[in-house]
XYZ file of C-alpha atoms in Angstrom:
343
model
C -16.532 -3.689 20.795
C -12.917 -3.308 21.853
C -10.980 -6.191 23.342
C -7.803 -6.527 25.344
C -5.264 -9.180 24.445
C -2.555 -9.970 26.958
C 0.952 -9.460 25.572
C 1.892 -13.055 26.362
C -1.034 -14.477 24.328
C -0.360 -12.729 21.004
C 1.146 -15.820 19.358
C -1.719 -18.032 20.577
C -4.278 -15.541 19.279
C -2.698 -15.148 15.844
C -2.185 -18.890 15.505
C -5.855 -19.476 16.309
C -7.229 -17.032 13.748
C -4.825 -18.058 10.974
C -5.162 -21.839 11.216
C -6.069 -23.458 7.898
C -5.005 -20.514 5.754
C -1.895 -19.423 3.901
C -0.158 -16.895 6.124
C 1.621 -13.770 4.932
C 3.388 -12.082 7.815
C 6.289 -9.773 8.537
C 9.791 -11.029 9.153
C 12.545 -8.712 10.395
C 15.891 -8.567 8.628
C 18.618 -5.923 8.979
C 16.293 -3.370 10.537
C 13.573 -3.784 7.918
C 10.516 -5.977 7.566
C 9.670 -8.251 4.663
C 6.355 -9.871 3.799
C 6.903 -13.642 3.751
C 4.643 -16.610 3.131
C 4.265 -19.571 5.469
C 1.829 -22.347 6.267
C 1.110 -20.905 9.697
C 1.936 -18.050 12.091
C 5.401 -18.840 13.408
C 6.351 -17.415 16.839
C 9.893 -16.117 16.931
C 10.000 -15.683 13.156
C 6.946 -13.549 12.517
C 6.197 -10.172 14.032
C 3.512 -7.497 13.800
C 6.263 -5.020 12.911
C 6.728 -1.473 14.156
C 6.317 0.076 10.679
C 5.494 -0.994 7.128
C 7.432 -3.696 5.296
C 9.620 -3.168 2.221
C 7.219 -4.770 -0.262
C 3.903 -3.002 -0.952
C 0.783 -4.980 -0.063
C -0.452 -4.596 -3.647
C 1.804 -7.505 -4.677
C -0.764 -9.880 -3.160
C -3.851 -8.532 -4.927
C -2.348 -6.975 -8.075
C 0.468 -9.295 -8.930
C 3.494 -8.097 -10.923
C 2.780 -10.569 -13.729
C -0.340 -12.645 -14.316
C -1.083 -15.198 -17.017
C -4.521 -14.382 -18.424
C -4.887 -17.341 -20.768
C -4.493 -18.468 -24.344
C -6.296 -16.444 -26.988
C -9.630 -18.033 -27.939
C -9.562 -20.516 -25.071
C -11.017 -20.415 -21.587
C -8.559 -19.480 -18.864
C -7.619 -22.553 -16.809
C -9.394 -22.419 -13.483
C -7.059 -22.238 -10.505
C -8.750 -21.830 -7.146
C -6.957 -19.325 -4.974
C -6.665 -20.510 -1.377
C -7.862 -18.193 1.378
C -4.957 -16.330 2.955
C -4.466 -14.072 5.921
C -2.073 -11.113 5.944
C -0.842 -10.099 9.382
C 0.800 -6.794 10.302
C -0.592 -4.584 7.512
C 0.048 -0.882 8.142
C -2.265 1.979 7.250
C -0.311 3.188 4.213
C -0.838 -0.142 2.445
C -4.395 -0.429 3.685
C -5.412 3.014 2.430
C -3.769 2.293 -0.905
C -6.347 -0.425 -1.521
C -8.972 2.319 -1.938
C -7.179 3.315 -5.135
C -6.886 -0.259 -6.377
C -10.524 -1.013 -5.519
C -11.624 1.999 -7.540
C -9.531 1.001 -10.540
C -10.125 -2.745 -10.570
C -13.553 -3.163 -8.939
C -15.553 0.038 -9.122
C -15.034 0.882 -12.775
C -16.098 -1.217 -15.755
C -15.028 -3.812 -16.515
C -14.184 -5.168 -13.062
C -11.066 -7.332 -12.891
C -12.083 -10.892 -11.826
C -8.549 -11.784 -10.732
C -8.331 -8.749 -8.458
C -11.821 -9.414 -7.101
C -10.917 -12.985 -6.197
C -7.683 -11.879 -4.534
C -9.484 -9.261 -2.438
C -12.238 -11.688 -1.423
C -9.759 -14.404 -0.449
C -7.491 -12.118 1.598
C -8.155 -11.517 5.292
C -6.384 -8.409 6.543
C -5.059 -8.143 10.088
C -3.730 -4.619 10.396
C -1.678 -3.049 13.141
C -0.930 0.475 14.356
C 2.573 1.708 13.621
C 4.594 2.025 16.812
C 7.561 3.674 15.071
C 8.297 5.275 11.715
C 11.009 5.114 9.122
C 12.821 8.360 8.411
C 11.130 8.532 5.005
C 7.559 8.209 6.320
C 5.318 11.267 5.871
C 1.710 10.005 5.982
C 0.212 13.002 7.903
C 1.426 15.333 5.148
C -0.893 13.600 2.655
C -3.908 13.431 4.957
C -3.232 9.971 6.385
C -2.127 8.763 9.808
C 0.095 5.936 11.145
C -2.845 3.787 12.208
C -5.835 2.295 10.363
C -9.323 3.768 10.506
C -11.084 1.387 8.105
C -10.532 -1.347 5.553
C -9.271 -4.039 7.935
C -10.896 -7.231 9.156
C -9.133 -6.969 12.508
C -6.872 -4.224 13.805
C -4.360 -4.623 16.619
C -3.000 -1.649 18.575
C 0.078 -2.406 20.703
C 0.423 -0.672 24.079
C 2.642 -1.242 27.102
C -0.259 -2.836 28.930
C -1.533 -5.175 26.242
C -2.984 -5.156 22.758
C -6.224 -3.411 21.903
C -8.086 -5.541 19.364
C -11.092 -4.524 17.265
C -13.003 -5.996 14.340
C -13.666 -3.960 11.204
C -15.838 -6.426 9.272
C -18.247 -9.324 9.741
C -15.400 -11.675 8.815
C -13.251 -10.091 11.496
C -15.973 -10.468 14.119
C -16.276 -14.173 13.290
C -12.545 -14.609 13.781
C -12.653 -12.826 17.126
C -15.447 -15.131 18.256
C -13.278 -18.083 17.266
C -10.411 -16.792 19.423
C -12.615 -15.388 22.157
C -10.889 -17.305 24.958
C -7.802 -15.109 24.508
C -9.730 -11.830 24.730
C -11.280 -9.700 27.459
C -13.261 -6.475 27.320
C -10.946 -3.475 26.993
C -11.115 -0.776 29.658
C -10.959 3.008 29.195
C -7.346 3.175 30.383
C -6.202 0.976 27.497
C -8.186 3.055 25.000
C -6.628 6.251 26.325
C -3.159 4.729 26.110
C -3.758 3.728 22.489
C -5.061 7.173 21.581
C -2.083 8.824 23.286
C 0.340 6.591 21.357
C -1.401 7.460 18.112
C -1.255 11.204 18.727
C 2.409 11.126 19.695
C 3.494 9.121 16.653
C 1.401 11.261 14.309
C 3.107 14.376 15.696
C 6.526 12.747 15.255
C 5.913 11.751 11.638
C 4.475 15.177 10.850
C 7.564 16.834 12.362
C 9.985 14.711 10.340
C 8.026 15.463 7.155
C 8.391 19.174 7.873
C 12.116 18.709 8.548
C 12.339 17.291 5.031
C 10.578 20.213 3.421
C 6.939 19.135 3.426
C 4.574 20.794 5.888
C 1.482 18.913 7.024
C -1.774 20.470 5.887
C -0.416 22.000 2.671
C -2.692 22.088 -0.370
C -0.768 19.638 -2.527
C -3.401 19.492 -5.246
C -3.252 23.229 -5.880
C 0.549 23.213 -5.695
C 0.953 20.426 -8.250
C -1.668 21.826 -10.631
C -0.060 25.278 -10.517
C 3.364 23.791 -11.224
C 2.455 22.337 -14.620
C 5.039 23.378 -17.193
C 7.267 24.846 -14.519
C 11.045 24.598 -14.208
C 10.634 22.365 -11.154
C 9.960 19.350 -13.368
C 12.941 20.019 -15.655
C 15.174 20.295 -12.585
C 14.096 17.066 -10.922
C 13.961 15.236 -14.274
C 17.723 15.776 -14.574
C 18.189 13.212 -11.779
C 15.577 10.735 -13.034
C 16.995 7.710 -14.872
C 13.580 6.341 -15.908
C 14.099 3.075 -14.016
C 10.464 3.017 -12.880
C 11.421 1.981 -9.342
C 9.175 4.676 -7.845
C 6.199 3.265 -9.747
C 6.852 -0.371 -9.007
C 7.478 0.082 -5.274
C 4.567 2.507 -4.817
C 1.659 1.090 -2.806
C -0.921 2.951 -4.946
C 0.510 2.760 -8.494
C -1.583 0.399 -10.572
C -0.702 0.882 -14.258
C -0.281 -2.290 -16.274
C 0.099 -3.431 -19.845
C -1.284 -6.414 -21.706
C 1.330 -8.336 -23.647
C 0.671 -11.054 -26.203
C 3.076 -13.868 -26.900
C 3.390 -17.607 -27.247
C 2.499 -19.986 -24.424
C 4.356 -23.173 -23.606
C 1.637 -24.930 -25.644
C 2.727 -22.901 -28.714
C -0.548 -20.979 -28.665
C -1.118 -17.227 -28.645
C -1.400 -16.123 -25.046
C -1.770 -12.937 -23.015
C -0.217 -11.740 -19.772
C -0.852 -8.685 -17.607
C 2.183 -7.073 -16.027
C 3.038 -3.908 -14.132
C 3.972 -0.845 -16.148
C 5.581 2.447 -15.133
C 4.637 5.940 -16.313
C 8.279 7.036 -16.165
C 9.165 4.663 -19.008
C 9.774 6.525 -22.273
C 7.203 4.538 -24.270
C 4.532 4.379 -21.570
C 2.225 6.797 -23.407
C 3.255 5.834 -26.943
C 0.400 4.904 -29.269
C 0.091 3.073 -32.569
C 1.644 5.100 -35.370
C 4.511 6.278 -33.161
C 2.990 9.342 -31.504
C 3.966 9.952 -27.888
C 2.259 12.771 -25.950
C 4.877 12.612 -23.186
C 8.169 12.351 -25.035
C 10.138 14.341 -22.480
C 11.124 13.001 -19.079
C 9.946 16.156 -17.313
C 6.482 15.618 -18.795
C 6.395 12.058 -17.513
C 7.596 13.104 -14.081
C 4.877 15.747 -13.883
C 2.299 13.218 -15.067
C 3.178 10.953 -12.131
C 2.506 13.744 -9.651
C -0.525 15.067 -11.516
C -2.249 11.703 -11.322
C -1.497 11.298 -7.618
C -2.240 14.827 -6.450
C -4.786 16.174 -8.953
C -6.581 13.362 -10.796
C -7.430 11.178 -7.785
C -8.390 14.079 -5.500
C -10.823 15.101 -8.222
C -12.474 11.687 -8.683
C -12.089 10.122 -5.200
C -11.324 13.035 -2.902
C -8.025 11.523 -1.739
C -4.396 11.678 -2.799
C -3.039 8.565 -4.516
C -0.091 8.734 -2.155
C -0.129 7.423 1.400
C 3.201 8.756 2.569
C 4.924 5.371 2.926
C 8.193 6.817 1.592
C 9.119 3.663 -0.321
C 9.819 5.708 -3.464
C 12.351 7.813 -1.547
C 14.268 4.665 -0.612
C 13.991 3.079 -4.063
C 14.834 6.052 -6.290
C 18.136 5.527 -8.113
C 18.410 9.261 -8.777
C 17.809 10.161 -5.112
C 14.653 12.131 -5.886
C 12.764 12.722 -2.650
C 9.005 13.122 -3.154
C 8.878 15.324 -0.029
C 11.357 17.754 -1.586
C 9.431 17.815 -4.864
C 6.099 18.519 -3.175
C 7.692 20.979 -0.755
C 9.155 22.984 -3.636
C 5.839 22.936 -5.515
C 4.135 24.333 -2.410
C 6.881 26.921 -1.895
C 6.591 28.161 -5.495
C 2.824 28.665 -5.342
């Protein structure tokens, strides 16, 4: 069922459904949004946001560095409080399909990731604008969620369209039912019109930056293996790993052993980056990807060939964060556009 939420009751509604939980919500600063933590939804400080925030959502469920415990001892139990994330955009939401596959749907499942997913309520929101670097329609996505949320909110000029996407979401809507009314067809049509217009806009700006929507990126990347394209773009890569770390789908990590504060052997899990020189190095010193061009190709091969083969989707959601973060000014749209052009 679809509901209408009056524009003036948004703060009341979000306060009602978030009460008693840690709140992660968007805060605007200098034309960007940042994901911040608070004890409650705070009117005037928090916003649903017009587009995705700087930090990828993965930081909440796949943390940059996690203490796994001391070797030979049980990991100290720390109960994670339930939290609610408000304002999640589709690029981050779709990226969780990749993380779920890696950390939940293959053996062994990661108990820390499972707990984080189970304890995180997701309130998503349609994009109402796009950053210049956004290109989600070019990788088969769209600037609004279709699945994976507990509740989704679509802003329109005549109110918010609210829908539940899970049993947990339906329970929350029942809790805040006094703020909601049944949505009419006019509101649905307005939402759908907004979605179509923004999708067309994002598709057009992707094409203006060299990447046409609907291109066969898997075939283009696979055909480019060993090509000069990777040597050319590798000249600008400084191996900082920023594209990996800021990416909403990248999930590589390493296990590092060391000494805990109790002077015992301990292990941590921390993010890794496939652009690092020693990422693929193995015991004995061998490294199958010694050259930067090989590592750059590997990044694209995994996103646009490996995951389409095993999951049927690209491991890229077109958020454009890597374009903004790249020290060498490598634009993923230009790389993919050239690969398509050279088919």
